[in-house]
mmCIF file of C-alpha atoms in Angstrom:
data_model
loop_
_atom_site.group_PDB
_atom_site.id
_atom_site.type_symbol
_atom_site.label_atom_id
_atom_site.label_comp_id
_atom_site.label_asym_id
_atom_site.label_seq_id
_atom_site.Cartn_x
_atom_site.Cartn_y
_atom_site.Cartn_z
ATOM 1 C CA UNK J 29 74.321 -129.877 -36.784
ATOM 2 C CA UNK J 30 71.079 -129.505 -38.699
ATOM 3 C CA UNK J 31 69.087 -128.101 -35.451
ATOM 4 C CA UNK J 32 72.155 -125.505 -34.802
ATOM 5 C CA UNK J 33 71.570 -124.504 -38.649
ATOM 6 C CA UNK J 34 67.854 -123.888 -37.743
ATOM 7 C CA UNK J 35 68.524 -121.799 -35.043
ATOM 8 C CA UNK J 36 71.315 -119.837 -36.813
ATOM 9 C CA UNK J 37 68.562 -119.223 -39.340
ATOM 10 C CA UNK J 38 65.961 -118.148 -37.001
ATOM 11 C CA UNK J 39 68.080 -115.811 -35.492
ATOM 12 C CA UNK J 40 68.580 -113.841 -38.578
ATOM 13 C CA UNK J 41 65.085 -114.078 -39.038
ATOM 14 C CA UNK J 42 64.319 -112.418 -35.950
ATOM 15 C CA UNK J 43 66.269 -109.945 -36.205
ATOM 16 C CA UNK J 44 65.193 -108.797 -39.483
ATOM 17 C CA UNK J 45 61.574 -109.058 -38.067
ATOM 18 C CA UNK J 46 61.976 -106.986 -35.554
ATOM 19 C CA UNK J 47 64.151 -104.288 -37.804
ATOM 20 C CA UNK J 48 61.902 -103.963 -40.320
ATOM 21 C CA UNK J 49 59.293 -103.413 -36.849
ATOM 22 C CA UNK J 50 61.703 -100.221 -36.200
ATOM 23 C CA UNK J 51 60.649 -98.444 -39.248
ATOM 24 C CA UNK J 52 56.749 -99.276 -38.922
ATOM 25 C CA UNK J 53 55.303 -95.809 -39.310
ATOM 26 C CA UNK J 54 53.476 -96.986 -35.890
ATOM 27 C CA UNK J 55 54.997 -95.358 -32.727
ATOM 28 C CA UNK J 56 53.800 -98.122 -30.348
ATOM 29 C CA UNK J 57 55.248 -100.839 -32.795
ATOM 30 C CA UNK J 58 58.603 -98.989 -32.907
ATOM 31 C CA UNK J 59 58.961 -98.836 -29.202
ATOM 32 C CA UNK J 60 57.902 -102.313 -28.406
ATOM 33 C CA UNK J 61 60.395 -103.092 -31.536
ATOM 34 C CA UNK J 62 63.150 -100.918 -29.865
ATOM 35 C CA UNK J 63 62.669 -103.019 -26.627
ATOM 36 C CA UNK J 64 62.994 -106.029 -28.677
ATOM 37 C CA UNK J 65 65.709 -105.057 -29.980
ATOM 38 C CA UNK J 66 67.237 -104.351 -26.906
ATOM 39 C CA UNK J 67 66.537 -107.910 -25.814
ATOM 40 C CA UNK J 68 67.775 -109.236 -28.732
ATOM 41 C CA UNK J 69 71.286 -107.082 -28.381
ATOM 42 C CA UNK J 70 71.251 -108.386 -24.635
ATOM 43 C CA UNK J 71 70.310 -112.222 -25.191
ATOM 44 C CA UNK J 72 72.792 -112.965 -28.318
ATOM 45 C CA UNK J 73 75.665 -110.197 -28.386
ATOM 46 C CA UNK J 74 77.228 -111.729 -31.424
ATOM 47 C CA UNK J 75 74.280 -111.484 -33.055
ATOM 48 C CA UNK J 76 74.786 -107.411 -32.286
ATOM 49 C CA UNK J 77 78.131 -107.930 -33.320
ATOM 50 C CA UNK J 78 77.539 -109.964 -36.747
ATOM 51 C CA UNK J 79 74.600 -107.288 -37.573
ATOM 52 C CA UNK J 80 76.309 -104.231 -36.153
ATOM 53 C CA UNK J 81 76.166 -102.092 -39.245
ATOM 54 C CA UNK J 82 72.446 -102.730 -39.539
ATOM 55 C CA UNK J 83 71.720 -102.281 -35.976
ATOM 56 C CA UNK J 84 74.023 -99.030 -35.780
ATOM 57 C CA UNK J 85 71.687 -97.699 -38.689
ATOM 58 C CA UNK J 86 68.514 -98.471 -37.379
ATOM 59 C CA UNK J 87 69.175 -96.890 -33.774
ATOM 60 C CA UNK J 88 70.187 -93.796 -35.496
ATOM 61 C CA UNK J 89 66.771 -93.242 -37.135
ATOM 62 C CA UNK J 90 65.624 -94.727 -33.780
ATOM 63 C CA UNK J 91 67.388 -91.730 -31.574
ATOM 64 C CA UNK J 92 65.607 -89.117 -33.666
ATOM 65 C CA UNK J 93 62.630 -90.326 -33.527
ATOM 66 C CA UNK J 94 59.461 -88.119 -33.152
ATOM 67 C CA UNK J 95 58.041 -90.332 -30.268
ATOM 68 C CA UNK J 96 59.884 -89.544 -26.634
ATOM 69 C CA UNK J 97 59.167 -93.362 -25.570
ATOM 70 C CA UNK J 98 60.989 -94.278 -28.831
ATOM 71 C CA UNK J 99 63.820 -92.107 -28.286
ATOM 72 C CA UNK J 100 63.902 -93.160 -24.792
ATOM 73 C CA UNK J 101 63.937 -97.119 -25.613
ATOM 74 C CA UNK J 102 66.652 -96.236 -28.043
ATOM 75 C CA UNK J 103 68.759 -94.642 -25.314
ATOM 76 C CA UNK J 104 68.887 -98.074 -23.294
ATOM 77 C CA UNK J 105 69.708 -99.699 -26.890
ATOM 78 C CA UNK J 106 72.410 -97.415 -27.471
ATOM 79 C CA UNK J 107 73.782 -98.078 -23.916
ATOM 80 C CA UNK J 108 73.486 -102.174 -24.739
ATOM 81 C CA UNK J 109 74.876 -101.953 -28.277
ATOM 82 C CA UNK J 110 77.725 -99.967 -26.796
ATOM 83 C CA UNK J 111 78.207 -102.513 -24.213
ATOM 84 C CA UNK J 112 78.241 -105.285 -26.453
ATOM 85 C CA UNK J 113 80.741 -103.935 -29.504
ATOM 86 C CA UNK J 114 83.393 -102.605 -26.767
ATOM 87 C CA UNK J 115 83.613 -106.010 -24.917
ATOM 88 C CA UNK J 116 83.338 -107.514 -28.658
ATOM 89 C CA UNK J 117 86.504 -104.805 -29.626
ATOM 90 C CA UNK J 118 88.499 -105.817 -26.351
ATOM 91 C CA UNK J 119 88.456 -109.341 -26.972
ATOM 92 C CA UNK J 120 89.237 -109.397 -29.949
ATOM 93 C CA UNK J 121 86.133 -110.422 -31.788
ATOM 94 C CA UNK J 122 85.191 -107.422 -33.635
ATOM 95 C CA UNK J 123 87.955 -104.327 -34.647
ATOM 96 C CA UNK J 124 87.042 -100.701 -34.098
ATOM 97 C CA UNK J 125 88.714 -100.016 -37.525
ATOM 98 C CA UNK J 126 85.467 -101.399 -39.120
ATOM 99 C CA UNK J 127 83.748 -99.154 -37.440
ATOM 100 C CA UNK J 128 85.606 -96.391 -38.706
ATOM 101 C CA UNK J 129 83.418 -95.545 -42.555
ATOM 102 C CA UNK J 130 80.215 -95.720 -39.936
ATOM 103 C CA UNK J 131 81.596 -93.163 -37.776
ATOM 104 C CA UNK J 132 83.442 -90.591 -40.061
ATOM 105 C CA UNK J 133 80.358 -90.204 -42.467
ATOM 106 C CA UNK J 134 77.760 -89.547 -39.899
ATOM 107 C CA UNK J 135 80.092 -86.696 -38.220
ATOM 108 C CA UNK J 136 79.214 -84.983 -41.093
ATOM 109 C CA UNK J 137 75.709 -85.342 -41.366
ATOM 110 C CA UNK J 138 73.252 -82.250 -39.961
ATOM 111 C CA UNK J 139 70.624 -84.483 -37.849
ATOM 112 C CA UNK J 140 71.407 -83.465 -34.239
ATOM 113 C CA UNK J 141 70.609 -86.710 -33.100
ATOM 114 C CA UNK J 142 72.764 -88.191 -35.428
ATOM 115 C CA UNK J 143 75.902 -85.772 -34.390
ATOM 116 C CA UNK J 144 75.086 -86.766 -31.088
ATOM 117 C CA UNK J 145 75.076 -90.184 -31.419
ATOM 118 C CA UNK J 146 78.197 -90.131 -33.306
ATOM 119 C CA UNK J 147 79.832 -88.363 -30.688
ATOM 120 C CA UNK J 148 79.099 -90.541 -27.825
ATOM 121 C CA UNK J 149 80.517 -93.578 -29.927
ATOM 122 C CA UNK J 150 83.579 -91.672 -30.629
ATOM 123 C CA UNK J 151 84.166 -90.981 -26.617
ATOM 124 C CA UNK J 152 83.206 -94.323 -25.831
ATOM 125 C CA UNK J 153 85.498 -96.001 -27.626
ATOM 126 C CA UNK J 154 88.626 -93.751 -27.115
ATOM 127 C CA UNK J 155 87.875 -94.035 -23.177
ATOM 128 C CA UNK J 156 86.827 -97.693 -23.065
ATOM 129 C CA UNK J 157 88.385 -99.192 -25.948
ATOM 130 C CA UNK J 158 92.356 -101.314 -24.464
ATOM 131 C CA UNK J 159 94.630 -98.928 -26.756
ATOM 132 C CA UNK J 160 92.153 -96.478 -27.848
ATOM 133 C CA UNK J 161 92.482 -97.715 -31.579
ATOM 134 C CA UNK J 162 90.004 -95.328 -32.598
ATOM 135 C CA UNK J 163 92.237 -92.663 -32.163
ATOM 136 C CA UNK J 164 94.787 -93.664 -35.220
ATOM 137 C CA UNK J 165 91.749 -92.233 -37.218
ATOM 138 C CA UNK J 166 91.153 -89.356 -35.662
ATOM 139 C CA UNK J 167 92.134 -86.887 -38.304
ATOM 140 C CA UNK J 168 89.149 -88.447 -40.147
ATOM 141 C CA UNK J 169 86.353 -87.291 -37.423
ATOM 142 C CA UNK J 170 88.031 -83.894 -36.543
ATOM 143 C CA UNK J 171 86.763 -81.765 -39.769
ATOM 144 C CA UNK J 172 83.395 -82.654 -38.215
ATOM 145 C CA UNK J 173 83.937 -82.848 -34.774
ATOM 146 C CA UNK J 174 85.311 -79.277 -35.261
ATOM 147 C CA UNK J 175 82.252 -77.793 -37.181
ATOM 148 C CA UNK J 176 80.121 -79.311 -34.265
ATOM 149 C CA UNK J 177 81.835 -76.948 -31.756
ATOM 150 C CA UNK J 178 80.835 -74.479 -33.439
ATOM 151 C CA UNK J 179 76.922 -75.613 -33.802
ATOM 152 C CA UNK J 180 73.724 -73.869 -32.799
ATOM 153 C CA UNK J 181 73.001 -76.804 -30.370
ATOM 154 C CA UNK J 182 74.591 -76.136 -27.548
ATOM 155 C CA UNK J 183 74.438 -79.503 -26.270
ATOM 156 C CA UNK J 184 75.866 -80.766 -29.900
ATOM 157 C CA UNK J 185 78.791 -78.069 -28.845
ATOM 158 C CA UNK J 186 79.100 -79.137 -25.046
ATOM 159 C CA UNK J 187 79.703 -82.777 -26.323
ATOM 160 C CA UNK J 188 82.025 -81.618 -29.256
ATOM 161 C CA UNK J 189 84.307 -80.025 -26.922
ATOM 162 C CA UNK J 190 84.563 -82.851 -24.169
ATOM 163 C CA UNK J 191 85.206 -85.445 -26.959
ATOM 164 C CA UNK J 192 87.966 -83.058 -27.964
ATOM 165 C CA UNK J 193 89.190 -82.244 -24.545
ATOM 166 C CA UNK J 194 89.332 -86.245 -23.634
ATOM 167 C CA UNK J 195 91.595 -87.067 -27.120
ATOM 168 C CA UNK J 196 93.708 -84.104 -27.228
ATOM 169 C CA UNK J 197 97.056 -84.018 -25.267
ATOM 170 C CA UNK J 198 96.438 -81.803 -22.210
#
């Protein structure tokens, strides 16, 4: 029982390690942090799971990242994390509605990368998600989801409107 401790302790530790490597103002250390990341998310899910909030937060500022390998390693994160919290949501070891504060504050925010990030959550888990839970909360997200059809970015706009188009009855 004491080894298990040990490992449950290391595993925290690692994580925070290689977190805290995601903000280094170095763009090499960030993506080689990103790709640890990535193996972390892959190797112990509930780990992912446990930490979500934190990881959630850290690939935002990850997506919009100045460095295109960055932003690229972050993509394949995103896709893992994604992975990883809908299987977690469909078994029944994590619920979408904690999700939910994460979700409807960053629809507001102005960071393209962090609208669009948002928004592929949001479709993800009302298309993949047993139920679609996500969409009892809807009316929280749709003030935002709204202003981003009508944004500059017309990719911000395109992904706006196919959210909307894939919740709304037809």
């Amino acid at each position: 029982n004491e080894g298990r401790r040990d490992v449950t302790e290391c595993r925290d530790l690692i994580l925070a390690s290689v977190v805290h490597a995601c903000q280094d103002h170095s763009q090499r250390v960030r993506y080689y942090a990103t790709e640890s990341l990535f193996n972390v998310t892959k190797v112990i899910p509930s780990l992912a799971v446990q930490h979500f909030f934190i990881l959630f937060e850290i690939l935002r500022s990850l997506y919009a990242d100045v460095d295109l390998d960055v932003r690229s390693g972050a993509e394949l994160l995103d896709k893992k994390l994604k992975e990883v919290i809908v299987g977690a949501i469909n078994s029944g070891s994590f619920s979408a509605d904690a999700c939910v504060p994460v979700f409807a504050r960053f629809v507001y925010m102005r960071n393209k990368a962090t609208k669009q990030l948002t928004l592929t959550w949001l479709k993800e888990f009302s298309e993949k998600l047993i139920g679609a839970p996500i969409l009892q909360f809807l009316h929280l997200f749709l003030g935002g989801i709204f202003a981003m059809v009508a944004d500059p970015n017309a990719a911000i706009r395109q992904l706006a409107l196919e959210f909307l188009q894939s919740v709304l009855p037809k």
